[in-house]
XYZ file of N, CA and C in Angstrom:
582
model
N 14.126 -59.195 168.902
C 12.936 -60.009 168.984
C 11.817 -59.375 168.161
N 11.011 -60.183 167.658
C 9.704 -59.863 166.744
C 8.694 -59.390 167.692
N 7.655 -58.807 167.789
C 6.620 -58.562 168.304
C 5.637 -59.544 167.635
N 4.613 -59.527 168.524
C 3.902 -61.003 167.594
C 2.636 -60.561 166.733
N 2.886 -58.876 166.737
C 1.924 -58.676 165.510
C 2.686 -57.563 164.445
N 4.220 -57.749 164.480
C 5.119 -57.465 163.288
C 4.307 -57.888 161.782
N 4.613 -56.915 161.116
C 4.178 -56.955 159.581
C 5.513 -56.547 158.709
N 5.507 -57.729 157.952
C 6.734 -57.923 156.975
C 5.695 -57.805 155.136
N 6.720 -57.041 154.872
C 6.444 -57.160 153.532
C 7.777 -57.329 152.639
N 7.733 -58.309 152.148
C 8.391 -59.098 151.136
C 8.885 -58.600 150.150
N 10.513 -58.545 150.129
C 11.027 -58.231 148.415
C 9.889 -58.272 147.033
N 9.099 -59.664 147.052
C 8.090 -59.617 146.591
C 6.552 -59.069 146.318
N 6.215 -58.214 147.838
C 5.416 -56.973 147.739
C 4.668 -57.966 148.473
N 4.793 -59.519 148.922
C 3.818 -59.800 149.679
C 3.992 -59.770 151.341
N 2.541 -59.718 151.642
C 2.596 -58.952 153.077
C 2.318 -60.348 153.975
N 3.372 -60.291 155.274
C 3.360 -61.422 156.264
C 3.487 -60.803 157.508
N 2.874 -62.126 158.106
C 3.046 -61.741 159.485
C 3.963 -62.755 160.150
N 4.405 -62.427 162.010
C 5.430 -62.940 162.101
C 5.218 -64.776 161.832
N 4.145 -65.372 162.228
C 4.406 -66.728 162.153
C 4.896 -67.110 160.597
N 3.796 -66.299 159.120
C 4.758 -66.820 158.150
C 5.736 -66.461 157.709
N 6.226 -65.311 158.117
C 8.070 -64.774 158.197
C 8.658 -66.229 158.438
N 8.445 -66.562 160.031
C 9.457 -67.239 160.626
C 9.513 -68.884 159.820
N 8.216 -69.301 159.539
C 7.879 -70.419 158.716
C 8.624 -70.499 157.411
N 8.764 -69.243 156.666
C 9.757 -69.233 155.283
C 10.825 -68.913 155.595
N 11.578 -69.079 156.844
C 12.923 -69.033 157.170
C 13.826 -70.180 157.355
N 13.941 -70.600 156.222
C 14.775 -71.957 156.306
C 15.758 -72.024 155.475
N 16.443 -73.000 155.796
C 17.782 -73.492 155.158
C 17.661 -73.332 153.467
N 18.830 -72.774 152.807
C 18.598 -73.219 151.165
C 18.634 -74.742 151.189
N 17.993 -74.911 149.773
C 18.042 -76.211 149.510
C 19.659 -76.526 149.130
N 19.294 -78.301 149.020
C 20.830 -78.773 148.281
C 20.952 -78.409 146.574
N 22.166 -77.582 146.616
C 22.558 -76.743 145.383
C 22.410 -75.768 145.333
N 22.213 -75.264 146.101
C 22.238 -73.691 146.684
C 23.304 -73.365 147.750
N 23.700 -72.295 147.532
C 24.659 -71.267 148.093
C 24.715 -69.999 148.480
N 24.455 -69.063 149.660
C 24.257 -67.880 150.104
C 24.641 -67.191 150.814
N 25.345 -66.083 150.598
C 26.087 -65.085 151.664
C 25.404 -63.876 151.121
N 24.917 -63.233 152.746
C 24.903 -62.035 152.782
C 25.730 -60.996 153.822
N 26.151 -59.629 153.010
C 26.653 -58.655 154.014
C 26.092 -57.336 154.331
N 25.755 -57.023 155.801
C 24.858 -55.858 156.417
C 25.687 -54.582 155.804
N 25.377 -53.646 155.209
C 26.079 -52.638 154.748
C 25.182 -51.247 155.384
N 25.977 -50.323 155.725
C 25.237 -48.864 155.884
C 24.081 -49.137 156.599
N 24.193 -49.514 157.903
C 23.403 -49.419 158.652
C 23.310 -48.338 159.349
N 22.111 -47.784 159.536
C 21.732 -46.506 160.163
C 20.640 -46.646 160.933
N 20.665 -46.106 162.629
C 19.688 -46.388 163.482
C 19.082 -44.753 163.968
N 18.153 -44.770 163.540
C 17.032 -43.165 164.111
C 16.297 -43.608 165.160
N 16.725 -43.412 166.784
C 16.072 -43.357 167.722
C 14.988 -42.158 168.172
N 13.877 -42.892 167.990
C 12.528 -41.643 168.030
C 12.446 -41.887 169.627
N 13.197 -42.068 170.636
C 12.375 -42.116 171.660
C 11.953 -43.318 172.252
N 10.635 -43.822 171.945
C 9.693 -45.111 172.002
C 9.861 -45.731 170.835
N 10.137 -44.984 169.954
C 10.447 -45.918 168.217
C 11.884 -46.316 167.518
N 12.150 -47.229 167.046
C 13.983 -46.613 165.936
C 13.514 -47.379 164.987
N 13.783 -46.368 163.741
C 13.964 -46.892 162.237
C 15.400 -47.579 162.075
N 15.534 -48.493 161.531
C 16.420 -49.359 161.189
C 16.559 -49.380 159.803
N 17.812 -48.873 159.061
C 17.811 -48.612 157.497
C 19.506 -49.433 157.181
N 18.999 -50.314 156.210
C 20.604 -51.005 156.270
C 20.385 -51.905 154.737
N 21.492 -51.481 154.198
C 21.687 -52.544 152.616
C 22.474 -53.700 153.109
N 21.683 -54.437 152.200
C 22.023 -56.393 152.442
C 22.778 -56.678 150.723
N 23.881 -57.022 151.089
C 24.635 -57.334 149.492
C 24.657 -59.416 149.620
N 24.077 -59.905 148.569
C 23.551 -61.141 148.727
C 24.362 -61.806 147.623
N 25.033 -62.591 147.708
C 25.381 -63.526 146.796
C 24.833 -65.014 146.992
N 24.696 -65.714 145.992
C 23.680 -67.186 145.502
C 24.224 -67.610 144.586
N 25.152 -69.080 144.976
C 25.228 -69.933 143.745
C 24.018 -71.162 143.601
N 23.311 -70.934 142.390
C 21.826 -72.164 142.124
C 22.613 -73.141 141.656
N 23.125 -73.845 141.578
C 23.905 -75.540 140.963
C 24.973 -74.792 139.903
N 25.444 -73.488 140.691
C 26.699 -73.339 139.757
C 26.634 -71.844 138.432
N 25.521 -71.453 139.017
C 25.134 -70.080 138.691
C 25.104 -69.260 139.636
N 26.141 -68.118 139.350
C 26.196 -67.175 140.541
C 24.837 -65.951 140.372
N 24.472 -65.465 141.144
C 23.449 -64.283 141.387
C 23.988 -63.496 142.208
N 23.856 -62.053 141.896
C 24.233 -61.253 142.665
C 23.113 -59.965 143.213
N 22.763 -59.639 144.250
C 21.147 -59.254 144.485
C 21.576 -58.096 145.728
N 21.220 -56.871 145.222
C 21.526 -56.238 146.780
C 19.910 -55.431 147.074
N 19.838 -55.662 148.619
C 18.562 -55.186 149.091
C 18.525 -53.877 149.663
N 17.566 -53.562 150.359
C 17.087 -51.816 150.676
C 16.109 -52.440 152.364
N 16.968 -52.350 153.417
C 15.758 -53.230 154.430
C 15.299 -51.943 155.031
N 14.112 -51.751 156.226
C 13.735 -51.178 156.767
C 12.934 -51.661 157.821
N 13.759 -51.330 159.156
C 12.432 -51.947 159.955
C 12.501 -51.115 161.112
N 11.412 -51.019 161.773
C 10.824 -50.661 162.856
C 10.492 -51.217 164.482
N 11.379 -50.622 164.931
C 11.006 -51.422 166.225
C 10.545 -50.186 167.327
N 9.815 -50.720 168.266
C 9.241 -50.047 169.354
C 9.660 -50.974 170.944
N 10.049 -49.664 171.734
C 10.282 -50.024 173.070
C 9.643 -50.815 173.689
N 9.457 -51.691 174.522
C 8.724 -52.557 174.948
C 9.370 -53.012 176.873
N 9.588 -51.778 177.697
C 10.005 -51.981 178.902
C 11.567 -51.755 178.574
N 12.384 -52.838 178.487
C 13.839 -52.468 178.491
C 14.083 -53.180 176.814
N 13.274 -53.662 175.839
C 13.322 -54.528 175.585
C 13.008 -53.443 173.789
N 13.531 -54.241 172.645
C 12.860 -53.544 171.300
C 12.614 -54.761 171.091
N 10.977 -54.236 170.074
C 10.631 -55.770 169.162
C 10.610 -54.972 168.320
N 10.765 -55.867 167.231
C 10.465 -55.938 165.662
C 9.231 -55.403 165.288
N 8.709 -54.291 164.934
C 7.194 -54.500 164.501
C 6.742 -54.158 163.037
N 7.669 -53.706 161.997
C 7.440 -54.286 160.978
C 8.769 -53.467 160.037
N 8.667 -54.302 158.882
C 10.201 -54.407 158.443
C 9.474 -54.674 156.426
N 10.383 -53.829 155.920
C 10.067 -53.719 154.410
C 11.127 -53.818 154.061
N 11.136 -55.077 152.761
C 13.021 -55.571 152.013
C 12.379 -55.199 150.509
N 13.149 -54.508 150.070
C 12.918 -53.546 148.326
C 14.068 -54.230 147.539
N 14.328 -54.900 146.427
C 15.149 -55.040 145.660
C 16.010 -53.963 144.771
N 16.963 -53.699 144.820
C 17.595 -52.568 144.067
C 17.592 -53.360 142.834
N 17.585 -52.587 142.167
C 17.484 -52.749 140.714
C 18.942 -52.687 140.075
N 19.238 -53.379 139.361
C 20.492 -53.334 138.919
C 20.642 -53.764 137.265
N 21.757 -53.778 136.452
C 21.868 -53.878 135.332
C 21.919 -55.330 134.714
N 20.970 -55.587 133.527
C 21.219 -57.372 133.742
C 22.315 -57.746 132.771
N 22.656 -58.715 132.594
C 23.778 -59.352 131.735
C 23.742 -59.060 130.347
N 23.978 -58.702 129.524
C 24.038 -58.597 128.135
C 23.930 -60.242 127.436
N 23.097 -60.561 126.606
C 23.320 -62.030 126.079
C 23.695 -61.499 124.273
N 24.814 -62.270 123.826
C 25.038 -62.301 122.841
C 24.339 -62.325 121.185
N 23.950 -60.980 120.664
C 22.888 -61.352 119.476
C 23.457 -60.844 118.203
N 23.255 -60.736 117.007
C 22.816 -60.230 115.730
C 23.174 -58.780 115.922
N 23.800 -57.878 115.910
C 23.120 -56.387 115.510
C 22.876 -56.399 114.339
N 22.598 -56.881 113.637
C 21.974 -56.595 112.264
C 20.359 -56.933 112.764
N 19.887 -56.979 113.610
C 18.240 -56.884 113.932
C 18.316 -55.448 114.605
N 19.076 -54.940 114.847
C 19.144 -53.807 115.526
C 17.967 -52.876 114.273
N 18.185 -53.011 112.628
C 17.620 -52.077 112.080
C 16.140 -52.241 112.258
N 15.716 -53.505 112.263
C 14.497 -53.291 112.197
C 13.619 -53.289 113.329
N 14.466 -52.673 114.739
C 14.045 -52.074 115.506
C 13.823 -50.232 115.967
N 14.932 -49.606 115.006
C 15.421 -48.817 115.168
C 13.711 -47.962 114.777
N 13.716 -46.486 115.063
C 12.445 -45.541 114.870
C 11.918 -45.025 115.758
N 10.636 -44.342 115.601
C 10.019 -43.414 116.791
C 8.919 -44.345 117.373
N 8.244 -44.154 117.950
C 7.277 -45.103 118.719
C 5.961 -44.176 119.487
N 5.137 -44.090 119.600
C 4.076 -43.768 119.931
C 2.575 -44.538 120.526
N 2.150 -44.022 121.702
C 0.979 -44.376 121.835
C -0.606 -44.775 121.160
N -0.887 -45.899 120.890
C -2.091 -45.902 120.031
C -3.083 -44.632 120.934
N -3.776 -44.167 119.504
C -4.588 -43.058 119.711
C -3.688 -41.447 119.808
N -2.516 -41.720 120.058
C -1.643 -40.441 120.068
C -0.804 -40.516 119.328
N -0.217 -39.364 118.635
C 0.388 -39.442 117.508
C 2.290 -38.848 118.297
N 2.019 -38.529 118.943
C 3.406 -37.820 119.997
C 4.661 -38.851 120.032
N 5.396 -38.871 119.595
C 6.652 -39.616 119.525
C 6.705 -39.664 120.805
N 6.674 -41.026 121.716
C 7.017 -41.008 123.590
C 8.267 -41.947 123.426
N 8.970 -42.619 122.267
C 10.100 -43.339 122.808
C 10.935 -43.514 120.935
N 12.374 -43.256 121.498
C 13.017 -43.100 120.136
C 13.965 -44.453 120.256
N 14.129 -45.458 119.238
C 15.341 -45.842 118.872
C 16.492 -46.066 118.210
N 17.627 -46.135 118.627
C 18.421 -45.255 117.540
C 19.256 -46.166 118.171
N 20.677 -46.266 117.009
C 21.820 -46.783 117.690
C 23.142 -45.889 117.200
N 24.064 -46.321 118.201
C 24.994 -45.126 118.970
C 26.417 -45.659 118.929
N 27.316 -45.892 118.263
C 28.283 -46.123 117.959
C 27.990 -48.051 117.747
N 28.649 -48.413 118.871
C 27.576 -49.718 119.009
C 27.086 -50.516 119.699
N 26.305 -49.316 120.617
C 24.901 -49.768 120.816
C 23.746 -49.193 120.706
N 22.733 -50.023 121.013
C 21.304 -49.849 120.878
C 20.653 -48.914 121.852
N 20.218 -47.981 121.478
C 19.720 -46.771 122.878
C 18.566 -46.281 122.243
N 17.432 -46.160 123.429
C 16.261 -45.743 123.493
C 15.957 -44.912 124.911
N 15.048 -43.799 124.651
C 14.652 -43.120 125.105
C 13.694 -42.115 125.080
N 12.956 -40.966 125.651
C 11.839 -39.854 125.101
C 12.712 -38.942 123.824
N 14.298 -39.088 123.955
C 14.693 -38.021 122.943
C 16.106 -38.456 122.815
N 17.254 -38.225 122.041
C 18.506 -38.909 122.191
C 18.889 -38.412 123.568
N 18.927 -36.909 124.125
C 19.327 -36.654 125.266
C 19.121 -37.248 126.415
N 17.975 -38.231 126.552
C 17.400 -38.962 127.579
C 17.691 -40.313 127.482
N 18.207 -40.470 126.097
C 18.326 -42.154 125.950
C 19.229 -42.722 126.901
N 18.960 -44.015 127.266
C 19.787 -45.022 127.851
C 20.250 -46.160 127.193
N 21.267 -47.109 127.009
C 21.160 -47.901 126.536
C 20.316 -48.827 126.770
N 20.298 -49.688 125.432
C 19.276 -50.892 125.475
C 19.894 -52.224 125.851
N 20.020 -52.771 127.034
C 20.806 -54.509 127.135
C 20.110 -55.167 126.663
N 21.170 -55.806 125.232
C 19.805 -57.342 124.922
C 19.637 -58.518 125.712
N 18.213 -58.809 126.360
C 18.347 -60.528 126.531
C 17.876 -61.324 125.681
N 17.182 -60.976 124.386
C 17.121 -61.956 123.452
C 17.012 -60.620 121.997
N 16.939 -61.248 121.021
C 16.891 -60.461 119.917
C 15.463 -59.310 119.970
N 14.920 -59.250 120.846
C 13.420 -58.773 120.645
C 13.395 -58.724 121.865
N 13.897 -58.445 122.976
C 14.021 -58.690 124.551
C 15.279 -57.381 124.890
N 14.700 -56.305 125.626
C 16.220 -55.351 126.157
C 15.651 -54.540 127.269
N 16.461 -54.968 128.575
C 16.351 -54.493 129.660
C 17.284 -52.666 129.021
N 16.761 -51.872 129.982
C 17.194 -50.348 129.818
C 18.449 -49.824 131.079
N 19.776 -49.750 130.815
C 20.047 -49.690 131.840
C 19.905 -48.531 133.063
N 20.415 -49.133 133.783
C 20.153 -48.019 135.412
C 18.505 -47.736 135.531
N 17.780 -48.581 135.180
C 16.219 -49.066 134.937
C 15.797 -50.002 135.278
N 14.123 -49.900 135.731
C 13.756 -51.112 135.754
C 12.749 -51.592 134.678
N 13.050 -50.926 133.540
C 12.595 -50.819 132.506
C 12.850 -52.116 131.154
N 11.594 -52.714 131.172
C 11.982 -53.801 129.754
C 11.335 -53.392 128.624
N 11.665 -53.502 127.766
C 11.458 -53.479 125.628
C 11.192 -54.480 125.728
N 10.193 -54.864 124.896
C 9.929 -56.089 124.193
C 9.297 -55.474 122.781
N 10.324 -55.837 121.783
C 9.636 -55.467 120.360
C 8.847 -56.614 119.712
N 7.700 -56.196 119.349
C 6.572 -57.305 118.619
C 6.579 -57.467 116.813
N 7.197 -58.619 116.770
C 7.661 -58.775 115.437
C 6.093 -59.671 115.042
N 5.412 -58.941 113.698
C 4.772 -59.716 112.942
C 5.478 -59.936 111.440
N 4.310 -60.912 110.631
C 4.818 -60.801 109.007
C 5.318 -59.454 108.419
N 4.133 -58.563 109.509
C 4.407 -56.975 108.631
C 5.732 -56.455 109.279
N 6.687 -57.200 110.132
C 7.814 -56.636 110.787
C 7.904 -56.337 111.981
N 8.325 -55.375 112.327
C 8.322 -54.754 114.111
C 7.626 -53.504 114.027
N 6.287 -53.721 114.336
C 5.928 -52.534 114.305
C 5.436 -51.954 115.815
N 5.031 -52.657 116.473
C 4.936 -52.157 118.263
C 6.619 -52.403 119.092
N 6.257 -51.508 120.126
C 7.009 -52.101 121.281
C 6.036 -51.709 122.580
N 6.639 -52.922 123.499
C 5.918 -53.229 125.162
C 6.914 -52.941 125.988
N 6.606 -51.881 126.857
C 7.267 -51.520 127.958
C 6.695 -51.982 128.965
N 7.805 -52.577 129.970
C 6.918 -53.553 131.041
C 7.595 -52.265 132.044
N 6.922 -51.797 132.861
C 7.185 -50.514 133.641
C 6.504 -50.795 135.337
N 7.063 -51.050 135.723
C 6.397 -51.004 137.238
C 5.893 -51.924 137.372
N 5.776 -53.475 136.445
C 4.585 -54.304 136.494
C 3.456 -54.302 135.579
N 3.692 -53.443 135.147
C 2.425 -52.520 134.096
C 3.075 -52.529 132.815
N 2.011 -53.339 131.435
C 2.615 -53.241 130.263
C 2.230 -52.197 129.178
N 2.945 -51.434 129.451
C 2.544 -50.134 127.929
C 2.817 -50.275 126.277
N 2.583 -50.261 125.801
C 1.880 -50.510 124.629
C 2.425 -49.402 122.992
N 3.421 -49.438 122.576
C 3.637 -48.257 121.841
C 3.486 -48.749 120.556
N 2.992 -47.752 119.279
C 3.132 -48.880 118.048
C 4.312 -47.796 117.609
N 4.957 -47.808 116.439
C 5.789 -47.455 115.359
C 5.348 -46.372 114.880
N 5.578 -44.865 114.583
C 5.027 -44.122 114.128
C 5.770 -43.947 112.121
N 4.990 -43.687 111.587
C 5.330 -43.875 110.108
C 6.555 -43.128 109.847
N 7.226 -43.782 108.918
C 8.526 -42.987 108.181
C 9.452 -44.053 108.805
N 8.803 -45.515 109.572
C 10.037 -46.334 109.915
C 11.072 -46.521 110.256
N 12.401 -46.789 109.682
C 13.999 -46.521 111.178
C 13.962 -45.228 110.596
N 14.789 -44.588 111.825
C 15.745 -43.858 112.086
C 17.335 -43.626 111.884
């Protein structure tokens, strides 16, 4: 049972309480499809308190597109006579590797080079490619590969890390790291690919 002043915060980072928990708990729509399975559940009895720690493996077909999504839950309940409620519960998305979409490596060159912070001259991200693929990182030793989702679009794997290279007339000379939510900003440092 919920306690009726449980605080949920959302895969999405937004924060609810129990009435709009229970209010966004409804049926998928028609064309939708969903199974989930409780994995590694682990219960820490404090006494008056237990942490509740358990991965949710989620599958979703949208009109014939499968998704595959596994979560990180956490919740908290407190004694209440003979009784535990719910009193607040945090769902984290694991991050996982996205699909590779089919491109060109011949754009690969005019991504390839060192990259740096405007105002700093410090090489903070290298790209280079590696038999064949595309890998970026602070140094080759650190690199990860690059997954393309579009020609100018590459998730980083085992990251939650996106590239976006900024192609003008003058070529590719920045890249945007979308990092935490937060977009960083690198331009091209001179002497071009690598």
């Amino acid at each position: 049972a919920m306690d009726p002043d449980c605080i949920i915060t959302t895969e999405d980072g937004e924060i609810q309480n129990k009435t709009q928990f229970l209010e966004g708990t409804k049926p998928l729509p028609k064309g939708f499809v969903g199974d989930g399975t409780i994995k590694d559940l682990t219960v820490r009895d404090l006494g008056n308190v237990a942490v509740v720690h358990y991965y949710i493996d989620e599958t979703e077909d949208i009109f014939g597109q499968h998704l595959k999504t596994g979560y990180l839950d956490t919740d908290v309940y407190k004694r209440s006579g003979s009784d535990w409620k719910l009193v607040a519960m945090q769902v984290t998305v694991v991050p996982r590797d996205m699909d590779a979409v089919a491109i060109d490596h011949g754009i690969w060159k005019d991504l390839t080079g060192s990259y740096h912070f405007p105002g700093d001259d410090k090489v903070r991200f290298q790209v280079f490619v590696k038999g064949d693929e595309l890998m970026g990182g602070r140094d080759e030793k650190s690199a990860k590969k690059l997954i393309p989702l579009s020609p100018l679009v590459y998730h980083q794997a085992g990251s939650i890390h996106l590239y976006i290279f900024v192609r003008t007339s003058a070529g590719v000379n920045e890249v945007r790291e979308i990092h935490k939510y937060n977009e960083i900003r690198m331009l091209r440092s001179p002497g071009g690919s690598t």
